[in-house]
Short mmCIF file of C-alpha atoms in Angstrom, two decimals:
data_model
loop_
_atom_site.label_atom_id
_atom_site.label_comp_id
_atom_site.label_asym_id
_atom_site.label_seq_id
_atom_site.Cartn_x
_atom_site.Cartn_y
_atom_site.Cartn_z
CA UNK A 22 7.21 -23.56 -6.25
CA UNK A 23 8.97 -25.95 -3.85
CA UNK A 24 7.77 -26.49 -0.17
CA UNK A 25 11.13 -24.58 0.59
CA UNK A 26 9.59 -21.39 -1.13
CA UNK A 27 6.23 -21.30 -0.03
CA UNK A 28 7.24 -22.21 3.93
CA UNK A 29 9.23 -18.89 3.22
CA UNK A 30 6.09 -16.98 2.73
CA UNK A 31 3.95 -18.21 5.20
CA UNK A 32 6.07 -17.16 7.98
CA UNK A 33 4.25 -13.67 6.95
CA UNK A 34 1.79 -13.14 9.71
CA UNK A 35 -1.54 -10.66 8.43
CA UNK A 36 -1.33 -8.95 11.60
CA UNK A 37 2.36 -8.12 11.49
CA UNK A 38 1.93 -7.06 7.36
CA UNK A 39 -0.45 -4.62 8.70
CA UNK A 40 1.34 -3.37 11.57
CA UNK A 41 4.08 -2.80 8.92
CA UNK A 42 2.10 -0.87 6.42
CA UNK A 43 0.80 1.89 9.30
CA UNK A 44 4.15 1.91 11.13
CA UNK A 45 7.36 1.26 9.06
CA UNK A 46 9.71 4.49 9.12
CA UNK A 47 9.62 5.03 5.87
CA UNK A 48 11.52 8.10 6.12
CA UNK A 49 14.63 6.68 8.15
CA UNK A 50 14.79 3.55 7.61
CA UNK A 51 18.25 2.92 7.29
CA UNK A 52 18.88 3.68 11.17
CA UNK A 53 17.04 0.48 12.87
CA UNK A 54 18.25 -2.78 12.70
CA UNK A 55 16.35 -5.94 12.80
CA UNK A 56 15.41 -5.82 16.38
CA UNK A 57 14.50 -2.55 16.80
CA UNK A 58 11.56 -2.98 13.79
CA UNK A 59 10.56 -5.64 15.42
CA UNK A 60 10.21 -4.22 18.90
CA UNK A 61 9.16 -0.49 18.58
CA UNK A 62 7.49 -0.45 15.50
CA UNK A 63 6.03 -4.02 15.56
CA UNK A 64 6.70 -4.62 11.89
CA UNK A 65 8.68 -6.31 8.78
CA UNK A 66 12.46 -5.15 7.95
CA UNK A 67 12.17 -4.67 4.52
CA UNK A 68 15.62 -4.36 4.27
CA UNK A 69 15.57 -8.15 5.04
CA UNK A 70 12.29 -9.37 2.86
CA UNK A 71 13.28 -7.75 -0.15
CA UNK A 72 16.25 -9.70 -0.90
CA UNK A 73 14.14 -12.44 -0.13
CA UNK A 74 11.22 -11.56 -2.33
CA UNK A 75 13.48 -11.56 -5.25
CA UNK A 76 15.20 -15.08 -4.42
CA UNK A 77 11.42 -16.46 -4.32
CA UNK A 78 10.59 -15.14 -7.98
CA UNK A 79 13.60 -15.59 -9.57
CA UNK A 80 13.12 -16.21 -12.90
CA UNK A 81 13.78 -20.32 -13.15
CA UNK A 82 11.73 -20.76 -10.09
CA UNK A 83 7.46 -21.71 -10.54
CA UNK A 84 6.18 -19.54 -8.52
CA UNK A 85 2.23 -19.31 -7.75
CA UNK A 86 1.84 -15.51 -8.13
CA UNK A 87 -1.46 -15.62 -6.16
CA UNK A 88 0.72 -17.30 -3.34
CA UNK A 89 3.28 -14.20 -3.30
CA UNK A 90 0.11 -11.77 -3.94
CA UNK A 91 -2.01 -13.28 -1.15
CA UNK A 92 0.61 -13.87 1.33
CA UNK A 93 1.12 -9.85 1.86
CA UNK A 94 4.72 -9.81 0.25
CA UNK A 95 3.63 -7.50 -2.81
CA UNK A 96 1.97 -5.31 0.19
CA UNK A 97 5.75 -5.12 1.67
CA UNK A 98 6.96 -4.36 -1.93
CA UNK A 99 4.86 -1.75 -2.52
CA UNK A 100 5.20 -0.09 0.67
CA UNK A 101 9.25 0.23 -0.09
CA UNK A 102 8.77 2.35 -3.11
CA UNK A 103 8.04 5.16 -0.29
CA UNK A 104 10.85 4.53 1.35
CA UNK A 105 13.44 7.37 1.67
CA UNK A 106 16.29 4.99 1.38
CA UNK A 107 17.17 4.79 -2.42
CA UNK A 108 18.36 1.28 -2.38
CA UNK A 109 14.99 0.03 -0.42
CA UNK A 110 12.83 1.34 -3.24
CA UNK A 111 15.71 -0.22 -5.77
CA UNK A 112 14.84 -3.75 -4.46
CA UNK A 113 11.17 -3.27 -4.32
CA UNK A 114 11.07 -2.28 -8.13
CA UNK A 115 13.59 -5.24 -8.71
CA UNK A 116 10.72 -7.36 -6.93
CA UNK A 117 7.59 -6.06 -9.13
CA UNK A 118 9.83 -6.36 -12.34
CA UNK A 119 10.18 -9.69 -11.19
CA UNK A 120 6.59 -10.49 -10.46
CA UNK A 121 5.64 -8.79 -13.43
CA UNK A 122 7.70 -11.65 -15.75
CA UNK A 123 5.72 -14.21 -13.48
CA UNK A 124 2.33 -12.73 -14.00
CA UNK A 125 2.95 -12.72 -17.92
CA UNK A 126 4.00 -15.70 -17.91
CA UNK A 127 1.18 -17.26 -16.45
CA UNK A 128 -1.61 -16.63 -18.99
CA UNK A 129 -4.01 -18.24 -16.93
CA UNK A 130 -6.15 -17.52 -14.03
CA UNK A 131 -9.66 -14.99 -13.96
CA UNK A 132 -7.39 -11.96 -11.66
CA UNK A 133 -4.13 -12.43 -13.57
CA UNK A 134 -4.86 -9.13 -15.80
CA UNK A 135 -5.81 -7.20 -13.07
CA UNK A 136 -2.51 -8.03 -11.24
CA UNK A 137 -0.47 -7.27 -14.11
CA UNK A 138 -2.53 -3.78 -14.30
CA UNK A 139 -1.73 -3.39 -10.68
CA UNK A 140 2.10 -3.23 -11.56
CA UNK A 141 2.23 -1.78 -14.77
CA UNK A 142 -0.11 0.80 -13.32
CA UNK A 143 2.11 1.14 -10.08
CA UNK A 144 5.60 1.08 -11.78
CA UNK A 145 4.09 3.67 -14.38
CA UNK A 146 3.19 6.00 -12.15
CA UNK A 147 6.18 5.77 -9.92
CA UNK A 148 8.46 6.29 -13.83
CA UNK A 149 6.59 9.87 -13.24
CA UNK A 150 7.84 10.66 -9.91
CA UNK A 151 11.29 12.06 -8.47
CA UNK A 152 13.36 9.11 -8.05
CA UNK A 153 10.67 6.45 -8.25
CA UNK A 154 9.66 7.60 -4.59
CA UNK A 155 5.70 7.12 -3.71
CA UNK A 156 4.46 9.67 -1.28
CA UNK A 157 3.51 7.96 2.13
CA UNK A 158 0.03 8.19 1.40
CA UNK A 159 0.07 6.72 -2.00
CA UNK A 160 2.49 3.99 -0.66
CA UNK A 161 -0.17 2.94 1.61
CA UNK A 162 -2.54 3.45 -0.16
CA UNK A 163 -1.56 0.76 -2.91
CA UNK A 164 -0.10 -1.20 -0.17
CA UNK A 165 -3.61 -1.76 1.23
CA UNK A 166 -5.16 -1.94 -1.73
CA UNK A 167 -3.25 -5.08 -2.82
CA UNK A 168 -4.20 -7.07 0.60
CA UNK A 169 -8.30 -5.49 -0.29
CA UNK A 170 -7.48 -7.09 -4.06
CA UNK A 171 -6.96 -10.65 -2.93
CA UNK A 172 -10.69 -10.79 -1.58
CA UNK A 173 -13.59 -9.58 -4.11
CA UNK A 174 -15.60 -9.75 -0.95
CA UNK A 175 -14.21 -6.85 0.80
CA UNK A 176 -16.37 -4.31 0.73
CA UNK A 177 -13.51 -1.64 -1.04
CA UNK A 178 -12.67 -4.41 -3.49
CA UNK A 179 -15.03 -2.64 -6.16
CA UNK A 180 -14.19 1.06 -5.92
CA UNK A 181 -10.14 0.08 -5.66
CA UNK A 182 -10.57 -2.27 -8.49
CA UNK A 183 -12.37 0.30 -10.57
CA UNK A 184 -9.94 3.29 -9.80
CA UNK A 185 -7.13 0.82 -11.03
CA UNK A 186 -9.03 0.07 -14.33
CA UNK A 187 -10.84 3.34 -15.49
CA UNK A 188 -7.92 5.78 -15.62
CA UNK A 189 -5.10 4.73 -17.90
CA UNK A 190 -2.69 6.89 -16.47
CA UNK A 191 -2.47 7.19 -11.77
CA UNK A 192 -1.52 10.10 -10.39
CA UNK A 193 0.62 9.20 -7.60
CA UNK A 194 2.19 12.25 -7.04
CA UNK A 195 -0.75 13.51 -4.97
CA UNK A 196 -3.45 11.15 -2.40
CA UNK A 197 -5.25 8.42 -4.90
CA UNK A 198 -8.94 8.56 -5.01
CA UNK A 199 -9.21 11.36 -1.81
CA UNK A 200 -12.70 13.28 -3.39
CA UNK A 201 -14.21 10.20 -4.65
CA UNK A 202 -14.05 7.98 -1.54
CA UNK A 203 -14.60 11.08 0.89
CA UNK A 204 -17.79 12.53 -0.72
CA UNK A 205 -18.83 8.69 -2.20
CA UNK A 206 -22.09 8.33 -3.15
CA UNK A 207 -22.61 5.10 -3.30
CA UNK A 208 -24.27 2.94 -0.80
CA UNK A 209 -21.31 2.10 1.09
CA UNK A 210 -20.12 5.69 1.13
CA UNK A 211 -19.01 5.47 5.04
CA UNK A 212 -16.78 2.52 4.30
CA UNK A 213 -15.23 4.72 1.50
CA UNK A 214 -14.84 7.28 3.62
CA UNK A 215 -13.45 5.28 6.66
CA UNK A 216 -10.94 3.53 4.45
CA UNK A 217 -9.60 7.00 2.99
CA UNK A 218 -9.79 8.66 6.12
CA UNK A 219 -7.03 5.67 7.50
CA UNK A 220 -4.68 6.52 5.29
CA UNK A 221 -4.91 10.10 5.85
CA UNK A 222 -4.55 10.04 9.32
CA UNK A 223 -1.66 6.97 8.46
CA UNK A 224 0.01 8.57 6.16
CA UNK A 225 0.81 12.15 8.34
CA UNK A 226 4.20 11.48 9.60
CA UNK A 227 6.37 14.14 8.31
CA UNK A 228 6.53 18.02 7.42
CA UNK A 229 6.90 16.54 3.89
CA UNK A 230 3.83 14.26 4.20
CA UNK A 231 1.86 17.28 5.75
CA UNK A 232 2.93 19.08 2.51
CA UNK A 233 1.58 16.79 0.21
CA UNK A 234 -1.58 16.63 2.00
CA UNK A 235 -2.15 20.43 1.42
CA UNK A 236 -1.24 20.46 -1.87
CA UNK A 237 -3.73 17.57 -2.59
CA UNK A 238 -6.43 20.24 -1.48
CA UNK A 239 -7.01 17.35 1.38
CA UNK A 240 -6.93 20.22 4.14
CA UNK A 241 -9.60 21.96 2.68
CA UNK A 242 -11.84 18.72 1.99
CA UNK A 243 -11.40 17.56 5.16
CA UNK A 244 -12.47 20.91 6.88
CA UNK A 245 -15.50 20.60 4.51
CA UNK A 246 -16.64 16.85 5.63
CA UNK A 247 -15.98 18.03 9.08
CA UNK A 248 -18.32 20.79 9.20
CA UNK A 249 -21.05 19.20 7.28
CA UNK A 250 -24.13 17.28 8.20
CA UNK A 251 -22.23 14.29 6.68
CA UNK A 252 -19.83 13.74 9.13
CA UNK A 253 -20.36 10.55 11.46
CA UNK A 254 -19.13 9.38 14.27
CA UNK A 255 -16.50 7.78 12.68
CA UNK A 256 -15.03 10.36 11.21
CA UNK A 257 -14.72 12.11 14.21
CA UNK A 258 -13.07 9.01 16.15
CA UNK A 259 -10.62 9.14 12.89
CA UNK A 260 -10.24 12.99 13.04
CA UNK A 261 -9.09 12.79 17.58
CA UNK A 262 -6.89 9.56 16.72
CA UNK A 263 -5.06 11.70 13.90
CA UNK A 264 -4.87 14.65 16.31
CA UNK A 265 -3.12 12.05 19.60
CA UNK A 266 -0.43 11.06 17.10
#
């Protein structure tokens, strides 16, 4: 990858990718320009990346996937597949296909199979949906989980990287992993909870989002945790900052 290629990436600040993943319309985004991303949502125009992305993995160019990966550009990719705009989430498939041929190519490296099961898995499940669209929460959801996959020390790295490999087949028509990481067992069980709690409370930004989150059964699991002896103190900072939105 030239110097060219990889300056083009590191203008991608952590703070900003996840400013972008909570706050991007996702809905709308066809009605704000450049400036107003930047300014009232604080995030990434994907509109603009994109097109980018796909320049940087071209198929003549040697690309260091774990450059792209790590940088938080597959986060931005992932996150347009749940956008309402057809021709965002045309782009962002363009981009994993693309990535995909780079990852296959590579054939070397100790994560490289568990990136290409990350896209295969992704795209797959996405094939299964009404015009390739991810519901917000699974858009999130995977958009965060490929930041948490770059760093086997994060504390979610095991349970995300386990979801992605057990199951052959995601459902991504409904919210990924919601019962398992709510009622966890394991020792880290409030972290599990914390981190599925965020993208409930991020991903509740429409009448269609609040549909999908009663149709998961989320409602009722949620008025469950609440009312138990299990719920902590962070869930019920989660539970007021969902309800000030």
């Amino acid at each position: 990858m030239d110097l060219i290629l990889w300056l083009q990436l590191k203008i991608l600040r952590e703070d900003l990718v996840n400013s972008t993943i909570t706050t991007y319309p996702l809905e709308d985004c066809l009605r704000h320009n450049v400036q107003e991303l930047s300014k009232e949502f604080n995030c990434y125009d994907l509109k603009f990346f994109l097109p980018l992305f796909s320049h940087i993995l071209a198929p003549e160019q040697q690309i260091r996937t774990y450059v792209f990966i790590r940088s938080g550009a597959l986060s931005l990719t992932v996150l347009g597949l749940g956008c309402q705009d057809k021709e965002v989430r045309q782009a962002a498939s363009h981009v994993l296909a693309r990535l995909h041929f780079h990852l296959e190519g590579r054939q070397v490296g100790k994560d490289n199979m568990l990136w290409i099961r990350f896209v295969e898995a992704l795209c797959k499940g996405a094939a299964n949906l009404p015009n390739f669209k991810l519901n917000t929460f699974s858009a999130i959801f995977f958009a965060r989980m490929a930041l948490i996959l770059t760093n086997p020390k994060h504390i979610m790295f095991s349970p995300l990287s386990l979801y992605l490999t057990a199951k052959q087949d995601l459902d991504l028509s409904t919210i990924p992993e919601l019962y398992t990481l709510l009622f966890s067992s394991e020792v880290n069980f409030a972290d599990h909870r914390k981190f599925i709690l965020k993208i409930l409370r991020d991903g509740m930004r429409t009448d269609k989002d609040f549909l999908d989150f009663l149709r998961s059964m989320a409602y009722k699991l949620f008025s469950e945790l609440y009312s138990s002896c299990v719920s902590d103190a962070d869930f019920q900072v989660i539970r007021l900052l969902h309800y000030r939105k």
